[in-house]
Short mmCIF file of C-alpha atoms in Angstrom, two decimals:
data_model
loop_
_atom_site.label_atom_id
_atom_site.label_comp_id
_atom_site.label_asym_id
_atom_site.label_seq_id
_atom_site.Cartn_x
_atom_site.Cartn_y
_atom_site.Cartn_z
CA MET A 1 -0.04 0.06 -0.15
CA LEU A 2 1.46 3.08 -1.20
CA ARG A 3 1.41 6.05 1.33
CA LEU A 4 0.78 9.45 1.31
CA ASP A 5 1.86 10.81 5.08
CA GLY A 6 3.23 14.01 5.09
CA GLU A 7 1.37 15.26 2.22
CA THR A 8 -2.03 17.72 2.11
CA ALA A 9 -4.76 17.01 0.01
CA LEU A 10 -7.29 19.26 -0.81
CA VAL A 11 -10.18 17.29 -2.61
CA THR A 12 -13.12 19.90 -3.81
CA GLY A 13 -16.54 17.93 -3.66
CA GLY A 14 -15.26 15.85 -1.33
CA GLY A 15 -18.51 16.20 0.95
CA SER A 16 -19.85 13.08 -0.85
CA GLY A 17 -19.91 10.59 -3.98
CA LEU A 18 -16.75 10.20 -5.79
CA GLY A 19 -15.08 13.09 -4.06
CA ARG A 20 -15.87 11.97 -0.42
CA ALA A 21 -14.42 8.20 -1.56
CA MET A 22 -11.13 9.64 -2.97
CA ALA A 23 -10.94 11.91 0.19
CA LEU A 24 -11.51 9.41 2.74
CA GLY A 25 -8.78 7.04 0.96
CA LEU A 26 -6.08 9.80 0.51
CA ALA A 27 -6.81 10.21 4.21
CA ARG A 28 -6.07 6.49 5.00
CA ALA A 29 -3.19 6.87 3.43
CA GLY A 30 -1.94 9.23 5.58
CA ALA A 31 -2.55 12.60 3.72
CA VAL A 32 -4.02 15.40 5.24
CA VAL A 33 -6.97 16.22 3.71
CA ALA A 34 -9.05 18.90 3.26
CA VAL A 35 -12.73 18.68 2.13
CA ALA A 36 -14.34 20.93 -0.12
CA GLY A 37 -17.68 21.94 -1.49
CA ARG A 38 -21.24 23.78 -1.47
CA ARG A 39 -22.03 21.98 1.47
CA LYS A 40 -21.01 22.34 4.91
CA GLY A 41 -23.16 19.65 6.82
CA PRO A 42 -21.64 16.57 4.32
CA LEU A 43 -18.12 18.01 4.66
CA GLU A 44 -18.49 18.15 8.12
CA GLU A 45 -19.25 14.09 8.15
CA VAL A 46 -16.14 13.63 6.00
CA SER A 47 -13.59 15.12 8.16
CA ASP A 48 -14.96 14.40 11.21
CA GLU A 49 -15.27 10.45 9.72
CA VAL A 50 -11.06 11.24 9.08
CA VAL A 51 -10.53 12.31 12.72
CA ARG A 52 -12.36 9.48 14.05
CA SER A 53 -9.56 6.92 12.02
CA GLY A 54 -6.67 9.31 13.78
CA GLY A 55 -5.82 11.51 10.94
CA ARG A 56 -6.31 15.42 10.48
CA ALA A 57 -8.85 17.02 7.64
CA LEU A 58 -10.79 20.06 7.45
CA ALA A 59 -14.19 20.48 5.96
CA VAL A 60 -13.57 23.99 3.79
CA PRO A 61 -17.35 25.44 2.75
CA ALA A 62 -16.91 26.88 -0.41
CA ASP A 63 -18.55 27.94 -3.43
CA LEU A 64 -15.81 27.25 -5.83
CA THR A 65 -17.33 28.58 -9.05
CA ASP A 66 -16.74 32.02 -7.39
CA SER A 67 -12.98 32.86 -7.52
CA SER A 68 -12.47 34.66 -4.68
CA ASP A 69 -14.18 31.72 -2.76
CA VAL A 70 -11.46 29.82 -3.69
CA ALA A 71 -8.85 32.07 -2.66
CA ARG A 72 -10.13 31.78 0.63
CA ALA A 73 -10.44 28.33 0.93
CA ALA A 74 -7.09 27.73 -0.72
CA ALA A 75 -5.70 30.03 2.06
CA ARG A 76 -7.33 28.58 4.94
CA VAL A 77 -6.53 25.27 3.83
CA GLU A 78 -2.77 26.39 3.79
CA SER A 79 -3.45 28.01 6.81
CA GLU A 80 -4.57 25.39 8.71
CA LEU A 81 -3.11 22.42 7.38
CA GLY A 82 -0.30 23.22 5.63
CA ALA A 83 0.63 24.11 1.58
CA VAL A 84 -1.30 22.13 -0.53
CA SER A 85 0.67 19.18 -2.41
CA VAL A 86 -1.78 17.31 -3.91
CA LEU A 87 -5.19 18.92 -5.14
CA VAL A 88 -7.93 16.45 -6.70
CA ASN A 89 -10.06 18.38 -9.01
CA ASN A 90 -13.70 16.52 -8.66
CA ALA A 91 -16.04 19.21 -7.77
CA GLY A 92 -18.37 19.69 -10.38
CA LEU A 93 -21.79 21.05 -10.53
CA VAL A 94 -23.90 19.30 -12.85
CA ARG A 95 -26.38 22.67 -13.39
CA ASP A 96 -28.06 20.46 -16.65
CA GLN A 97 -29.23 17.38 -16.54
CA GLY A 98 -29.03 16.63 -19.96
CA GLY A 99 -31.64 15.21 -22.19
CA THR A 100 -32.39 19.01 -24.34
CA ALA A 101 -32.19 19.74 -27.96
CA ILE A 102 -29.68 21.40 -28.68
CA TRP A 103 -31.95 24.50 -29.67
CA ASP A 104 -33.62 24.20 -26.61
CA VAL A 105 -30.69 25.03 -24.60
CA THR A 106 -30.38 28.38 -23.69
CA ASP A 107 -27.40 30.96 -22.93
CA ASP A 108 -27.49 30.86 -19.36
CA ALA A 109 -27.49 26.57 -19.42
CA TRP A 110 -24.73 26.47 -21.78
CA ARG A 111 -22.32 29.04 -20.05
CA GLY A 112 -23.49 28.05 -16.23
CA GLY A 113 -23.72 24.02 -17.33
CA ILE A 114 -19.62 24.67 -18.86
CA ALA A 115 -18.85 27.23 -16.42
CA GLY A 116 -20.51 24.72 -12.99
CA ILE A 117 -17.97 21.65 -14.00
CA LEU A 118 -14.79 23.98 -15.66
CA ASP A 119 -14.31 26.96 -13.18
CA PRO A 120 -13.35 24.92 -9.92
CA ALA A 121 -11.15 22.97 -11.82
CA PHE A 122 -9.38 25.52 -13.44
CA TYR A 123 -9.62 28.06 -10.28
CA CYS A 124 -8.40 25.37 -7.91
CA SER A 125 -5.59 24.42 -10.05
CA ARG A 126 -4.63 28.49 -10.11
CA ALA A 127 -5.03 29.12 -6.59
CA VAL A 128 -2.80 26.15 -5.52
CA ALA A 129 -0.57 25.93 -8.69
CA ARG A 130 2.42 28.59 -7.82
CA GLY A 131 3.38 27.23 -4.72
CA MET A 132 3.39 23.73 -6.25
CA CYS A 133 5.91 25.06 -8.60
CA GLU A 134 8.07 27.25 -5.82
CA ARG A 135 8.12 24.17 -3.68
CA GLY A 136 9.09 22.22 -7.24
CA ARG A 137 6.59 19.69 -6.20
CA GLY A 138 3.00 18.99 -6.69
CA LYS A 139 0.20 16.24 -7.41
CA ILE A 140 -3.02 17.28 -9.45
CA VAL A 141 -5.26 15.02 -10.45
CA ASN A 142 -8.45 16.03 -12.14
CA VAL A 143 -11.62 14.36 -12.77
CA SER A 144 -13.01 13.83 -16.35
CA SER A 145 -15.51 11.35 -17.49
CA GLY A 146 -15.46 8.84 -20.02
CA LEU A 147 -18.41 11.32 -21.81
CA GLY A 148 -14.74 13.51 -21.86
CA LEU A 149 -13.60 11.61 -24.53
CA ARG A 150 -16.85 10.20 -26.32
CA GLY A 151 -20.00 11.80 -27.68
CA THR A 152 -23.37 10.87 -25.54
CA ARG A 153 -26.75 12.66 -26.68
CA ASP A 154 -28.10 16.05 -25.92
CA ASN A 155 -25.87 16.44 -23.58
CA TYR A 156 -24.11 19.24 -24.25
CA MET A 157 -22.51 21.24 -21.62
CA TYR A 158 -21.43 18.42 -19.44
CA ALA A 159 -19.46 16.50 -21.94
CA CYS A 160 -18.12 19.48 -23.67
CA ALA A 161 -16.91 20.89 -20.16
CA LYS A 162 -15.59 17.37 -19.24
CA GLY A 163 -13.57 17.43 -22.87
CA ALA A 164 -12.03 20.52 -21.31
CA VAL A 165 -11.08 18.73 -18.46
CA ILE A 166 -9.11 16.39 -20.19
CA GLN A 167 -7.37 19.25 -21.79
CA LEU A 168 -6.71 21.29 -18.67
CA THR A 169 -4.99 18.14 -17.43
CA ARG A 170 -3.02 17.93 -20.65
CA SER A 171 -1.97 22.03 -20.57
CA LEU A 172 -1.29 22.20 -16.74
CA ALA A 173 0.87 18.44 -17.54
CA VAL A 174 2.81 20.80 -20.33
CA SER A 175 3.21 23.92 -18.31
CA LEU A 176 4.33 22.90 -14.77
CA GLY A 177 6.24 19.46 -15.33
CA ARG A 178 9.51 21.36 -15.25
CA TRP A 179 8.89 22.39 -12.28
CA GLY A 180 8.23 19.11 -10.92
CA VAL A 181 4.29 19.74 -10.89
CA THR A 182 2.15 16.73 -12.34
CA ALA A 183 -0.96 16.74 -13.52
CA ASN A 184 -3.57 13.83 -14.43
CA CYS A 185 -6.78 13.02 -15.38
CA ILE A 186 -9.24 10.50 -13.92
CA ALA A 187 -12.12 9.07 -16.26
CA PRO A 188 -14.71 7.37 -14.88
CA GLY A 189 -17.48 5.27 -16.29
CA PHE A 190 -20.77 5.23 -14.33
CA PHE A 191 -20.20 4.89 -11.01
CA PRO A 192 -23.67 5.28 -8.78
CA THR A 193 -23.88 7.69 -6.02
CA GLU A 194 -26.57 10.22 -4.21
CA ALA A 195 -26.03 12.71 -7.33
CA THR A 196 -26.91 10.09 -9.78
CA ASP A 197 -29.42 8.33 -7.66
CA ALA A 198 -31.38 11.98 -7.61
CA SER A 199 -30.64 12.99 -11.32
CA PRO A 200 -33.94 12.48 -13.43
CA MET A 201 -31.39 11.29 -16.26
CA ALA A 202 -30.87 7.42 -15.13
CA LEU A 203 -27.67 5.94 -15.33
CA PRO A 204 -27.53 2.93 -18.24
CA PRO A 205 -28.47 -0.49 -16.93
CA ALA A 206 -25.48 -2.64 -15.52
CA GLU A 207 -25.80 -4.97 -19.46
CA PHE A 208 -24.38 -1.23 -20.93
CA ILE A 209 -21.20 -2.06 -19.22
CA PRO A 210 -19.05 -4.59 -20.49
CA VAL A 211 -17.80 -6.28 -17.28
CA GLY A 212 -21.29 -6.25 -15.88
CA ARG A 213 -21.81 -3.33 -13.04
CA THR A 214 -21.41 -0.50 -12.88
CA GLY A 215 -18.65 1.27 -10.61
CA ARG A 216 -18.04 1.36 -6.87
CA VAL A 217 -17.16 4.43 -5.53
CA ASP A 218 -14.02 2.82 -3.56
CA GLU A 219 -12.65 2.08 -6.44
CA LEU A 220 -11.48 5.43 -7.24
CA ALA A 221 -9.17 5.11 -3.52
CA PRO A 222 -6.61 3.53 -4.85
CA LEU A 223 -6.68 5.08 -8.18
CA VAL A 224 -5.89 8.23 -6.70
CA VAL A 225 -3.73 7.13 -3.24
CA TRP A 226 -1.70 6.29 -6.60
CA LEU A 227 -2.19 9.29 -8.45
CA ALA A 228 -0.58 11.34 -6.07
CA SER A 229 1.69 9.39 -4.85
CA SER A 230 5.21 9.55 -5.85
CA ALA A 231 4.88 6.50 -7.61
CA SER A 232 3.19 8.22 -10.16
CA ASP A 233 6.20 10.83 -10.64
CA TYR A 234 6.92 10.33 -14.04
CA MET A 235 3.23 10.16 -15.66
CA THR A 236 1.94 12.91 -16.38
CA GLY A 237 -0.71 14.50 -18.42
CA GLU A 238 -2.49 10.82 -19.06
CA ILE A 239 -6.16 10.03 -19.03
CA PHE A 240 -6.80 7.12 -17.06
CA VAL A 241 -9.80 5.71 -17.58
CA ILE A 242 -11.91 3.76 -14.77
CA ASP A 243 -15.12 2.50 -16.32
CA GLY A 244 -15.60 -1.82 -16.62
CA GLY A 245 -14.35 -1.88 -19.99
CA GLY A 246 -16.88 0.50 -21.40
CA LEU A 247 -14.62 2.55 -23.33
CA ALA A 248 -12.52 -0.53 -24.75
CA GLY A 249 -15.68 -0.97 -27.32
CA GLY A 250 -17.92 1.36 -28.35
CA TYR A 251 -17.81 0.46 -31.44
CA ALA A 252 -21.27 -1.99 -31.20
CA PRO A 253 -23.67 -2.69 -28.68
CA THR A 254 -22.02 -4.08 -25.45
CA GLY A 255 -22.59 -7.56 -25.55
CA TRP A 256 -22.99 -8.04 -29.42
CA ARG A 257 -21.22 -10.55 -31.06
CA PRO A 258 -21.32 -11.21 -34.32
CA SER A 259 -21.58 -14.35 -34.16
CA SER A 260 -25.28 -14.46 -32.86
CA SER A 261 -26.08 -11.56 -35.35
CA SER A 262 -28.01 -12.76 -38.69
CA ARG A 263 -25.16 -10.46 -40.40
CA GLY A 264 -21.14 -10.18 -39.82
CA MET B 1 -13.23 14.95 -58.95
CA ALA B 2 -12.94 13.98 -62.51
CA GLY B 3 -9.16 13.80 -63.60
CA ILE B 4 -8.06 14.23 -60.47
CA LEU B 5 -6.04 12.00 -60.46
CA SER B 6 -5.01 11.95 -64.71
CA GLY B 7 -2.47 9.29 -65.92
CA LYS B 8 -1.49 8.44 -62.22
CA VAL B 9 -0.74 4.86 -62.10
CA SER B 10 -1.94 3.54 -59.31
CA VAL B 11 -1.57 -0.08 -58.23
CA VAL B 12 -4.66 -1.60 -56.68
CA ARG B 13 -4.76 -5.03 -54.39
CA SER B 14 -7.16 -6.53 -51.16
CA ASP B 15 -7.15 -9.23 -49.41
CA ASP B 16 -11.39 -8.84 -50.03
CA ALA B 17 -11.80 -9.21 -53.37
CA ARG B 18 -15.34 -8.08 -53.28
CA TRP B 19 -13.45 -3.97 -52.84
CA LEU B 20 -11.47 -4.62 -55.88
CA ARG B 21 -14.25 -3.37 -58.62
CA PRO B 22 -15.38 -0.31 -56.46
CA ILE B 23 -12.29 1.09 -56.32
CA CYS B 24 -10.99 0.35 -59.36
CA GLY B 25 -14.19 2.45 -60.10
CA ALA B 26 -13.12 5.54 -58.41
CA LEU B 27 -9.79 5.45 -59.50
CA LEU B 28 -10.36 5.02 -63.32
CA GLY B 29 -13.40 7.49 -62.96
CA ALA B 30 -11.08 10.05 -61.54
CA GLY B 31 -8.52 9.23 -64.57
CA ALA B 32 -5.99 6.65 -63.02
CA LYS B 33 -4.78 4.05 -64.84
CA VAL B 34 -5.31 0.96 -62.49
CA ALA B 35 -3.09 -1.75 -62.31
CA LEU B 36 -4.79 -4.53 -60.55
CA VAL B 37 -3.36 -7.35 -58.79
CA GLY B 38 -4.22 -10.77 -57.72
CA GLU B 39 -7.92 -11.60 -59.06
CA ASN B 40 -8.77 -10.50 -62.37
CA VAL B 41 -12.46 -8.39 -62.01
CA SER B 42 -14.79 -8.72 -64.94
CA GLY B 43 -15.68 -5.83 -66.33
CA VAL B 44 -13.19 -3.25 -64.80
CA GLU B 45 -11.03 -1.31 -67.35
CA ARG B 46 -7.17 -1.68 -66.37
CA HIS B 47 -3.98 -1.05 -67.56
CA ALA B 48 -2.26 -3.76 -65.93
CA SER B 49 -3.40 -7.23 -64.40
CA ILE B 50 -1.17 -9.34 -62.21
CA SER B 51 -2.23 -13.00 -61.21
CA GLY B 52 -1.15 -15.07 -58.88
CA PRO B 53 -0.76 -14.63 -54.96
CA CYS B 54 2.31 -12.13 -54.86
CA GLY B 55 3.00 -14.35 -51.23
CA ASP B 56 6.50 -13.19 -50.76
CA GLU B 57 8.76 -10.48 -51.70
CA GLU B 58 10.25 -11.51 -55.17
CA SER B 59 6.60 -11.69 -56.52
CA VAL B 60 5.77 -8.34 -55.43
CA ARG B 61 9.10 -7.17 -56.74
CA ASP B 62 8.32 -8.72 -60.04
CA ALA B 63 5.04 -7.67 -60.12
CA LEU B 64 5.89 -3.83 -59.49
CA SER B 65 8.55 -4.52 -62.67
CA GLU B 66 5.91 -5.66 -64.64
CA ILE B 67 3.57 -2.60 -64.11
CA GLU B 68 6.66 0.04 -64.32
CA ALA B 69 7.26 -1.63 -67.82
CA ASP B 70 3.83 -1.92 -68.80
CA VAL B 71 2.06 1.15 -68.00
CA GLY B 72 5.07 3.45 -66.18
CA ARG B 73 6.18 4.87 -62.96
CA ILE B 74 4.03 4.05 -59.63
CA GLY B 75 2.68 6.73 -58.46
CA ALA B 76 -0.21 5.52 -56.38
CA LEU B 77 -0.53 2.51 -53.71
CA VAL B 78 -4.15 1.21 -52.73
CA ASN B 79 -4.34 -1.60 -49.94
CA GLY B 80 -7.78 -2.65 -50.23
CA PRO B 81 -9.11 -4.42 -46.82
CA VAL B 82 -8.95 -6.78 -44.81
CA ARG B 83 -12.31 -8.58 -43.94
CA PRO B 84 -11.58 -8.93 -40.16
CA LEU B 85 -12.24 -12.55 -38.89
CA PHE B 86 -15.07 -13.02 -36.22
CA ARG B 87 -14.10 -15.88 -34.42
CA SER B 88 -14.67 -16.69 -30.73
CA ALA B 89 -11.35 -17.03 -28.53
CA SER B 90 -12.53 -20.93 -27.68
CA ARG B 91 -12.63 -21.71 -31.50
CA VAL B 92 -9.14 -19.59 -32.41
CA VAL B 93 -6.68 -22.04 -33.40
CA ASP B 94 -3.10 -20.70 -34.19
CA GLU B 95 -3.86 -21.07 -37.63
CA ASP B 96 -6.40 -18.46 -37.81
CA VAL B 97 -3.72 -15.49 -35.71
CA VAL B 98 -0.70 -16.99 -38.61
CA ARG B 99 -3.73 -15.45 -41.28
CA ALA B 100 -4.26 -12.47 -39.64
CA GLN B 101 -0.43 -11.90 -39.70
CA ALA B 102 0.04 -12.74 -43.16
CA SER B 103 -2.74 -10.22 -44.47
CA SER B 104 0.16 -7.56 -41.85
CA ALA B 105 2.66 -8.65 -42.89
CA SER B 106 1.15 -8.59 -46.86
CA ALA B 107 0.00 -4.89 -46.59
CA HIS B 108 3.43 -4.44 -45.25
CA ARG B 109 5.20 -5.85 -47.64
CA TRP B 110 3.50 -3.66 -51.00
CA MET B 111 3.38 -0.79 -48.81
CA ARG B 112 7.36 -1.44 -47.94
CA LEU B 113 8.41 -2.03 -51.43
CA ALA B 114 6.10 -0.19 -53.44
CA GLY B 115 6.82 2.67 -51.47
CA THR B 116 10.69 2.56 -51.20
CA ALA B 117 10.66 2.53 -55.14
CA MET B 118 8.20 6.22 -55.07
CA ALA B 119 10.06 7.50 -52.18
CA ALA B 120 13.25 6.87 -54.38
CA ARG B 121 12.03 9.17 -57.13
CA GLY B 122 10.13 11.55 -54.96
CA ALA B 123 6.68 11.42 -55.11
CA GLY B 124 3.58 9.17 -54.34
CA SER B 125 0.99 8.98 -52.44
CA ILE B 126 -0.19 5.64 -50.33
CA VAL B 127 -3.75 4.62 -48.99
CA SER B 128 -4.87 1.61 -46.53
CA PHE B 129 -8.11 0.52 -45.58
CA VAL B 130 -8.48 -0.23 -41.96
CA THR B 131 -11.85 -0.76 -39.84
CA GLY B 132 -12.81 0.48 -36.77
CA LEU B 133 -11.88 -2.70 -35.13
CA ALA B 134 -8.34 -1.21 -35.09
CA ARG B 135 -9.37 1.17 -32.13
CA ARG B 136 -11.98 -0.29 -30.54
CA GLY B 137 -12.63 -3.98 -29.05
CA VAL B 138 -15.84 -5.59 -30.01
CA ALA B 139 -16.41 -9.64 -28.74
CA GLU B 140 -14.76 -12.12 -31.08
CA ALA B 141 -12.66 -9.62 -32.72
CA SER B 142 -9.80 -10.74 -30.90
CA VAL B 143 -7.60 -11.91 -34.69
CA GLY B 144 -9.53 -9.60 -36.87
CA SER B 145 -8.54 -6.65 -34.84
CA MET B 146 -4.76 -7.25 -34.52
CA THR B 147 -4.74 -6.66 -38.41
CA GLN B 148 -6.08 -3.63 -38.16
CA ALA B 149 -4.50 -1.86 -35.65
CA SER B 150 -1.52 -3.58 -37.04
CA ILE B 151 -1.87 -1.41 -41.07
CA GLU B 152 -3.06 1.41 -38.46
CA ALA B 153 0.34 1.76 -37.39
CA MET B 154 2.53 1.22 -39.53
CA THR B 155 0.33 3.70 -41.70
CA ARG B 156 1.70 6.81 -39.50
CA SER B 157 5.16 4.82 -39.15
CA PHE B 158 6.00 4.72 -43.20
CA ALA B 159 4.64 8.44 -43.54
CA LEU B 160 7.18 9.70 -40.60
CA GLU B 161 9.74 7.37 -42.27
CA TRP B 162 9.16 9.07 -45.79
CA ALA B 163 7.37 12.07 -45.32
CA ALA B 164 10.39 14.15 -46.20
CA ALA B 165 11.23 11.73 -49.66
CA GLY B 166 7.58 12.78 -50.64
CA VAL B 167 5.54 9.65 -49.95
CA ARG B 168 2.33 10.19 -48.17
CA VAL B 169 0.26 7.28 -46.25
CA ASN B 170 -2.99 7.47 -44.96
CA ALA B 171 -5.07 5.30 -44.47
CA ILE B 172 -9.18 5.35 -44.46
CA GLY B 173 -11.06 3.56 -41.61
CA LEU B 174 -14.18 1.86 -42.28
CA GLY B 175 -16.75 1.48 -39.95
CA TRP B 176 -19.84 -1.17 -40.54
CA PHE B 177 -20.03 -1.71 -44.35
CA GLU B 178 -21.32 -3.50 -46.12
CA MET B 179 -21.03 -4.02 -50.20
CA GLU B 180 -24.34 -2.74 -51.28
CA GLY B 181 -26.95 -0.53 -49.99
CA ARG B 182 -30.10 -1.84 -48.54
CA PRO B 183 -33.44 -0.31 -47.53
CA ILE B 184 -32.79 2.37 -44.57
CA GLU B 185 -35.94 0.09 -43.12
CA GLU B 186 -34.41 -3.54 -43.47
CA GLN B 187 -31.72 -2.65 -41.94
CA ARG B 188 -32.73 -0.92 -38.93
CA SER B 189 -33.78 -3.76 -37.85
CA GLU B 190 -30.48 -4.46 -36.78
CA ARG B 191 -29.54 -3.60 -33.40
CA LEU B 192 -26.00 -2.79 -34.20
CA VAL B 193 -27.61 -0.24 -36.93
CA ARG B 194 -29.30 1.38 -34.54
CA TYR B 195 -26.13 1.99 -32.45
CA ILE B 196 -24.92 3.91 -35.66
CA PRO B 197 -25.60 7.44 -35.51
CA LEU B 198 -26.16 7.40 -39.04
CA ARG B 199 -28.91 4.49 -38.58
CA ARG B 200 -27.42 2.90 -41.82
CA ARG B 201 -24.67 1.04 -42.65
CA GLY B 202 -21.73 2.21 -45.11
CA ILE B 203 -20.90 1.53 -49.10
CA PRO B 204 -18.26 1.33 -51.01
CA ASP B 205 -19.80 4.70 -52.40
CA ASP B 206 -19.11 6.46 -49.41
CA VAL B 207 -15.49 6.56 -49.58
CA ALA B 208 -14.90 6.72 -52.85
CA SER B 209 -14.21 10.61 -53.08
CA LEU B 210 -11.86 9.90 -49.96
CA LEU B 211 -10.11 7.67 -51.36
CA VAL B 212 -9.38 9.77 -54.45
CA TYR B 213 -8.81 13.36 -52.19
CA LEU B 214 -5.66 10.61 -50.47
CA LEU B 215 -4.12 9.60 -53.81
CA SER B 216 -4.26 13.07 -55.34
CA ASP B 217 -1.65 15.91 -55.39
CA GLU B 218 -5.38 18.05 -53.84
CA SER B 219 -3.96 15.79 -50.41
CA GLY B 220 -0.94 16.98 -50.39
CA TYR B 221 -0.09 18.15 -46.65
CA VAL B 222 -1.94 15.00 -45.06
CA THR B 223 -0.30 12.44 -44.26
CA GLY B 224 -0.02 9.89 -41.15
CA GLN B 225 -4.13 10.12 -41.04
CA THR B 226 -6.46 7.51 -40.72
CA VAL B 227 -9.85 9.18 -41.60
CA TYR B 228 -12.90 7.03 -40.21
CA VAL B 229 -15.87 6.80 -42.53
CA ASP B 230 -18.22 4.99 -39.90
CA GLY B 231 -21.29 6.72 -39.96
CA GLY B 232 -20.17 7.84 -36.13
CA ALA B 233 -19.89 5.01 -34.81
CA MET B 234 -16.02 5.57 -33.59
CA SER B 235 -17.69 9.07 -31.75
CA HIS B 236 -19.89 6.90 -29.68
CA ALA B 237 -19.99 6.20 -25.95
#
């Protein structure tokens, strides 16, 4: 098991879902963890859980789509826990659940939909990048999506913003690499969370996923720990897909076999 | 497009003989001189016809010399599609794999020998056909996909090797194709067709103009690329 003792991680959107699982995973590996996001209650539950297990954590309620709030949050983490050495850009405010034909997408829905997902990642990266570069070390882990790599029907803002997160990753990697700062990206497939449960857009049933099941959020923990650790120091700008095989296919319906088809 | 390949001596070969006629038709329509390798295709006008398997370096060299003597300097090579083998892993035997490798080797041999000759003279264009199996997994396509991926990969490397020598090397990526179009309603009863964003299978006509473009001097700044014509399949999540 890789250890992250001495690291200070900031996990955005760390109060629930994928972010919570990654924050707890980083804490189990020995990192001091700050969780930032909109809702104070869930953030504090996560920080309490870390503290109960003997770790150190801080809940930082903030509107991460507001850059001044991001700057305040970053300063607070630095003064209370120490300089951020690991940033996990997981927060993404999904303002629009998709399912809208392009001619019905309003200007506000378009801009807000992109901003809710992309702005926190950019603002948080900007807030910690200089310090990481000055210290000659830093690990940025962005969370995109399989839908940032492939098209999906009537889900413009999500797909575009998640695609942009991938380009943010590559841009950070190329720009900051010479200072010893790496930036990589996790592209999860379908992971049920409270957020997806509450969404009117249902996740596809498990039979659309080659391994026959959706992801479990705890399965992200080992990956984020590895990407946060020195074990991945030579890897940067990489997109790590964790999706039960979905993107290995994407050329025929899942489960489709030439031998069971009427035509080859 | 008429005439943009005017007089260009184009060698056409294909592991899948069904494609020889549409490929030759596109080239002849653009004014190329076609040297057909392999099977004779009745009704196809051609300027040279090389029969026999051309299964080794010697016979490919001989075929190329014969074409140059009879028709003129070779300016283009078309490696037609390799029909992918679909067979479940439990039924695949070594011979299947060896045959797939032979298809790769054959594509490589023709590209290598024709490309080297064209590079020595400072001009040429090579187009190979692959399918989406070069990049995407499909059950029962483990053998079929290896040939496709290898041809796409060698396309990029040949492109770099000969870039400065004036020989361009590109590929056309086919999606789910059939040789003749069928009524849309009939196609849509297939689950696979409903998965393709444009809701139909491709037919050879769908790639004819791209083939001509990539072989012609109009695409003089394009090399090392695989262009997919697949009804949107590769964009699919």
